[in-house]
Short mmCIF file of C-alpha atoms in Angstrom, two decimals:
data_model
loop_
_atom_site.label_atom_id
_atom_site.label_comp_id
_atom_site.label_asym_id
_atom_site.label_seq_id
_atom_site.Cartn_x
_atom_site.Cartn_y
_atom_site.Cartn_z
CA UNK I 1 161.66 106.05 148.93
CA UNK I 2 158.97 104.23 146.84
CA UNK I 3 157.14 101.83 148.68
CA UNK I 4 154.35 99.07 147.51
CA UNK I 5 151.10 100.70 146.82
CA UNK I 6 148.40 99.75 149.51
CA UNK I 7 144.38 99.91 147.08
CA UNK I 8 141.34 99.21 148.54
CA UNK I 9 139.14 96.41 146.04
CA UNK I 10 136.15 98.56 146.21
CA UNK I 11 134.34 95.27 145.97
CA UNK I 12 134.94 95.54 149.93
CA UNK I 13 132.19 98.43 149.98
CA UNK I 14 130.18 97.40 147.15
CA UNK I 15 126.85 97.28 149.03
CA UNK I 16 127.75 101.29 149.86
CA UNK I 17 128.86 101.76 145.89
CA UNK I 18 125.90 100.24 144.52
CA UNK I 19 123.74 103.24 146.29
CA UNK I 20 125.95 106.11 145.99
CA UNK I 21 128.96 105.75 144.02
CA UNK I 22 130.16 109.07 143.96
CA UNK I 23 130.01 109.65 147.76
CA UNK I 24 131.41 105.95 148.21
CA UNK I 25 134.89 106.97 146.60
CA UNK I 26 134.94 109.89 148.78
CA UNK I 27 134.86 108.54 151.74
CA UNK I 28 137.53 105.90 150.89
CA UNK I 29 139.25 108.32 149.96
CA UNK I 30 139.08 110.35 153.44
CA UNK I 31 140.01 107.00 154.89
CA UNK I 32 142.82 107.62 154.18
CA UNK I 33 143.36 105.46 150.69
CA UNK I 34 145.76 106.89 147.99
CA UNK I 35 144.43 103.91 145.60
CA UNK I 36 142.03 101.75 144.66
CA UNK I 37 141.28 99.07 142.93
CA UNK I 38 138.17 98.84 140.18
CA UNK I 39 136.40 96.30 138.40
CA UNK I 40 135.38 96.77 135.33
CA UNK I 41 131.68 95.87 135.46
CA UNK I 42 130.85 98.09 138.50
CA UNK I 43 132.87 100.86 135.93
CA UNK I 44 130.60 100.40 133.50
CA UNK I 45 127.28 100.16 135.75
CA UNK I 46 128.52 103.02 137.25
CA UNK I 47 130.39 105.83 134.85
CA UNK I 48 130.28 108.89 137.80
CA UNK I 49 132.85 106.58 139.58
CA UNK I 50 135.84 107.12 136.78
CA UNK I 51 135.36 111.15 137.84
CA UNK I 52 134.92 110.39 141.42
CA UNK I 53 138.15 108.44 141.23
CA UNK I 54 139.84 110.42 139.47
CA UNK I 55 138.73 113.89 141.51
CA UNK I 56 140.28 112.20 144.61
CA UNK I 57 143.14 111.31 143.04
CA UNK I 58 143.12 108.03 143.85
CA UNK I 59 145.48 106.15 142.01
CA UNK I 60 144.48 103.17 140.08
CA UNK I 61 147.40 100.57 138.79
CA UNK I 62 145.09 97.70 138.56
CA UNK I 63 141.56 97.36 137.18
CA UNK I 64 139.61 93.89 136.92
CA UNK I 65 137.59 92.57 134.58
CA UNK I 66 137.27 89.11 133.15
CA UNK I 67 139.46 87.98 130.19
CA UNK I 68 138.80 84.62 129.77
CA UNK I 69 136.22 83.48 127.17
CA UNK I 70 135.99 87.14 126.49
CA UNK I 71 134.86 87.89 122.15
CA UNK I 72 135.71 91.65 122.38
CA UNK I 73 138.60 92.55 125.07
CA UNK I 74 138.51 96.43 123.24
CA UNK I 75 136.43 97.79 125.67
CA UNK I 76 138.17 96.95 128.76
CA UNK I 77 141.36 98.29 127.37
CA UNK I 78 139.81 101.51 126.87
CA UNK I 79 138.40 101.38 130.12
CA UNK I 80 141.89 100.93 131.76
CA UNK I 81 143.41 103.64 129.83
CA UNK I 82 140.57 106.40 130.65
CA UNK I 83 140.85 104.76 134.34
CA UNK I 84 144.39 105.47 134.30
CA UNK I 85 145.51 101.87 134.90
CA UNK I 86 148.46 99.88 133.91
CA UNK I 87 147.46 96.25 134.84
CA UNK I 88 144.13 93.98 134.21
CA UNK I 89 143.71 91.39 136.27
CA UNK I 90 141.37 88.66 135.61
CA UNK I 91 139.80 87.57 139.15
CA UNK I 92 137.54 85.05 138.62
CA UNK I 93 137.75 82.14 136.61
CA UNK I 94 135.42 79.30 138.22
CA UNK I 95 136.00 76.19 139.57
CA UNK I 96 134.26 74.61 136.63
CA UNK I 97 136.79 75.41 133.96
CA UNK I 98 139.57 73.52 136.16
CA UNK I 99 138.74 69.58 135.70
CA UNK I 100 141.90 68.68 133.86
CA UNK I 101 145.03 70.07 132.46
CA UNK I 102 143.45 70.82 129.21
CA UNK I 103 141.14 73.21 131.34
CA UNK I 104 144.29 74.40 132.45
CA UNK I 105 146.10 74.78 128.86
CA UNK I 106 142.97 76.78 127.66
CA UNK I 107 143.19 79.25 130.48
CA UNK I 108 146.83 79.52 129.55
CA UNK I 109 146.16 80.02 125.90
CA UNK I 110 143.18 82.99 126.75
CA UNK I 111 145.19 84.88 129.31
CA UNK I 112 148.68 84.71 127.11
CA UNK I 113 146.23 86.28 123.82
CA UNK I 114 144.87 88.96 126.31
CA UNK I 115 148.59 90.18 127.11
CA UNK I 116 149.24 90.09 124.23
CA UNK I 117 146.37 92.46 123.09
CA UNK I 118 147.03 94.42 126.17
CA UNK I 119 150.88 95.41 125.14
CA UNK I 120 149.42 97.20 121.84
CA UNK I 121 147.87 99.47 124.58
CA UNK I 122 150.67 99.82 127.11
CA UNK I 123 148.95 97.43 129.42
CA UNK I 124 149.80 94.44 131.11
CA UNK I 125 147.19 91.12 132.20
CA UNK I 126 147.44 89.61 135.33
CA UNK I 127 145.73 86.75 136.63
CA UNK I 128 144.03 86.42 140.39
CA UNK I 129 143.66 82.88 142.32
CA UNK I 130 141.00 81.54 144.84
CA UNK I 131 141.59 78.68 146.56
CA UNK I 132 140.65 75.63 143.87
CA UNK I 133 143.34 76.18 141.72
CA UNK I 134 145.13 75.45 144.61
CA UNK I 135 143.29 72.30 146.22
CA UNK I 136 143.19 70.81 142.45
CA UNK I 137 145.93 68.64 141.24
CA UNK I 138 146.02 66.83 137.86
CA UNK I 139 148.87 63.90 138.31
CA UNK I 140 150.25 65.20 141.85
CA UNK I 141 150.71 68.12 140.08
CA UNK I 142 148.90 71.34 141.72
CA UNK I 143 146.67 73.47 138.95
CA UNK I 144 148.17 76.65 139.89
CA UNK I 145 151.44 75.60 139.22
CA UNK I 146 150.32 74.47 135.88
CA UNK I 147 149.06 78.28 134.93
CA UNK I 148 152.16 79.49 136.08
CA UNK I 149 154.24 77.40 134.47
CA UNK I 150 151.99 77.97 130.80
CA UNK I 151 152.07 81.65 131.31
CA UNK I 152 153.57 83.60 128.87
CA UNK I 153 156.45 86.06 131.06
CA UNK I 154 154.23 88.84 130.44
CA UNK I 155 151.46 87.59 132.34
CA UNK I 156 151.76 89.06 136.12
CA UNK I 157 150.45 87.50 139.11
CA UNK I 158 148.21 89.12 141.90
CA UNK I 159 148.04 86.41 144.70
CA UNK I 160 145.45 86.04 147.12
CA UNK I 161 147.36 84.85 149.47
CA UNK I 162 144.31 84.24 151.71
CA UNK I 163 143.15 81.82 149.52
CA UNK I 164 146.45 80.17 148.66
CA UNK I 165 146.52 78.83 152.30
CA UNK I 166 142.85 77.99 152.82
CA UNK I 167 143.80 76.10 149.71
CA UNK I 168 146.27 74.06 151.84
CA UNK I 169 149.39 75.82 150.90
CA UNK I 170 152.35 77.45 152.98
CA UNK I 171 151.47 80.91 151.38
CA UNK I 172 154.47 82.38 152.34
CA UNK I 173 156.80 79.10 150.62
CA UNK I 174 154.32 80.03 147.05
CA UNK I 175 154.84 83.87 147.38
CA UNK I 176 158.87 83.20 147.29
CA UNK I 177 158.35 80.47 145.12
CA UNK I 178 157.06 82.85 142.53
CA UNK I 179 158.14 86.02 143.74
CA UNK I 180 159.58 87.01 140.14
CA UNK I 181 155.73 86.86 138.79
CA UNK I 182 154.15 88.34 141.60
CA UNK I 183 153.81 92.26 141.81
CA UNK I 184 150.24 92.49 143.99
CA UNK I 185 149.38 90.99 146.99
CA UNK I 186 145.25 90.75 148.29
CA UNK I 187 145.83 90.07 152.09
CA UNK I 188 143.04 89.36 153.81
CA UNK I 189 143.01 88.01 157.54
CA UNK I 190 140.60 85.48 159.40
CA UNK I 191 140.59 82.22 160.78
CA UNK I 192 141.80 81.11 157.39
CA UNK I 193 138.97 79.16 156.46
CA UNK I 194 136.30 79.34 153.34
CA UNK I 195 133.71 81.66 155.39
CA UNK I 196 133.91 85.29 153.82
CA UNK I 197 131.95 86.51 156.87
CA UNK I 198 134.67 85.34 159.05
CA UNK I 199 137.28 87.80 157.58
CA UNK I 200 138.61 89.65 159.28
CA UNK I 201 141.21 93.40 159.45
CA UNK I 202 144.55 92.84 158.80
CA UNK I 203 146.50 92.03 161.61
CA UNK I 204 143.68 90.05 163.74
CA UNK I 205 143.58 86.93 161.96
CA UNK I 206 146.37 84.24 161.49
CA UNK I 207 147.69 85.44 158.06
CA UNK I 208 151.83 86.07 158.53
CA UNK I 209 151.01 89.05 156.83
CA UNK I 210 154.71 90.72 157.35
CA UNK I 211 156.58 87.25 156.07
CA UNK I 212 154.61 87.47 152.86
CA UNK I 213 155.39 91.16 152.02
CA UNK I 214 158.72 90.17 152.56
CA UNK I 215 159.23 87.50 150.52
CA UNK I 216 157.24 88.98 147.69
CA UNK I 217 160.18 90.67 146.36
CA UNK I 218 159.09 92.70 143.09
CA UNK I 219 156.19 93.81 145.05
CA UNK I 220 154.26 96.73 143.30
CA UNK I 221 151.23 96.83 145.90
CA UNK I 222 149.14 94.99 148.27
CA UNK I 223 145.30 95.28 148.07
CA UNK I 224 142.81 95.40 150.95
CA UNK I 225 139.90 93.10 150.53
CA UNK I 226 136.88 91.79 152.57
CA UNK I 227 134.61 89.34 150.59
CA UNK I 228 132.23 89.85 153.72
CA UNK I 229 132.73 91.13 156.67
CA UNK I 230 130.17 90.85 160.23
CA UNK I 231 130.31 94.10 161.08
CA UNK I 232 131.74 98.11 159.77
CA UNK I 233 133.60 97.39 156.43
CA UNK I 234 134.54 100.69 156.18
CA UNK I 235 136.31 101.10 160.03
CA UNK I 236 137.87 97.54 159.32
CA UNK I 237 139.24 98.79 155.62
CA UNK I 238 140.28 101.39 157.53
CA UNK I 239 142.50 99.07 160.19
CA UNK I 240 143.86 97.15 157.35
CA UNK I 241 145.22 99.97 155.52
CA UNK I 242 146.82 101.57 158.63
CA UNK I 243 148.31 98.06 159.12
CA UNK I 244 149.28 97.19 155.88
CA UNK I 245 150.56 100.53 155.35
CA UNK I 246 152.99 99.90 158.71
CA UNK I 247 154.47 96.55 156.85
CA UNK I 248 154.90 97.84 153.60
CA UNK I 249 157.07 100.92 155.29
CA UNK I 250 158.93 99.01 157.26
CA UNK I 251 160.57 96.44 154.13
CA UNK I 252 163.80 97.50 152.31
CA UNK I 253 162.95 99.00 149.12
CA UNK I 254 164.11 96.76 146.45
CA UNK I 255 165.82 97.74 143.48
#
């Protein structure tokens, strides 16, 4: 049986990967993670961590990096192919660039010419939401649904489904809504509010954790993440896997 992936965003532990990257990947890795997700900036900062990933074996089917309003995109698809990763996912576009549906168009327009520069290389580009695109509306119509809708087909989606709902949105209604697009999942848990510190392991918090996986039907993986966390990152990583890992096992696999 092949189940959804469950990564770690090392961005999690990136106060413990800044001092020793090396020795940061090995004890995710004796946490118990089989993958991990990498962005493309700490790669570079950082080159031990490619070896270090890839002495673990830690898989790696999605790397970060940004896309948009990018000159060069060669380097990152080198990056992803010595990385051993299929996907890119850009994670951060700001709330700036989303004032009207032009802003939206020319998103569109950058992340459609990344996948298609990607496909020369075997890769694919995804594209990662926070919560504005899904509080902003241009005519009653929500921006996220906008992308989605100017997205080329080859363009994946990895949903934060965290910050679809602090963005005022049944996240489990969007993640069936667009459950052909979506293949990764970052599930947080908290309150469900905009405080990163008040994050908190999966499970604890009011996220309906085992409704999304379920109705995010071509599911590849789901991604641990803490944008902050009051307390041990690494023990709470820890939690979420175990939990995650629990849901993911316990779906249908899909063919």
């Amino acid at each position: 049986m092949v189940h959804p992936t469950v990564s770690l965003q090392l961005y999690s532990v990136r106060d413990a990967l800044e001092a020793d990257p090396a020795g940061t990947i090995d004890r995710v890795a004796a946490l118990g993670f089989t993958a991990v997700e990498s962005g493309f900036k700490a790669l570079t900062a950082h080159p031990e961590l490619v070896d270090a990933i890839h002495r673990n074996a830690l898989a790696t089917p999605t790397m970060t990096s940004p896309l948009f309003r990018v000159a060069d995109r060669e380097p990152v698809w080198a990056l992803a192919k010595r990385l051993g990763a299929h996907t890119v996912v850009e994670t951060f576009i700001p709330e700036a660039h989303w004032t009207s549906a032009d802003d939206v168009d020319a998103i569109a327009a950058e992340l459609n010419a990344s996948a298609s520069e990607a496909s020369a290389h075997d890769l694919r580009v995804g594209y990662h939401n926070h919560w504005w695109e899904l509080e902003t509306r241009f005519d009653g119509v929500q921006a996220m649904e906008l992308l989605i809708d100017r997205l080329d087909p080859a363009v994946i989606l990895e949903i934060d489904a965290y910050w679809v709902a602090v963005g005022g949105e049944d996240a489990v209604a969007f993640v069936a809504r667009h459950a052909d697009r979506i293949r990764y999942l970052h599930l947080k848990d908290g309150p469900i509010d905009r405080e990163n510190a008040h994050q908190r392991p999966a499970g604890t918090g009011a996220m309906p954790l085992r409704e999304l996986i379920a109705a995010a039907t071509s599911l590849e993986g789901v991604v641990v993440e803490f944008d902050a966390y009051d307390g041990d990152v690494f023990a709470a990583c820890e939690q979420s896997r175990v939990h995650l890992t629990s849901l993911v096992e316990a779906i249908e696999v899909r063919a």
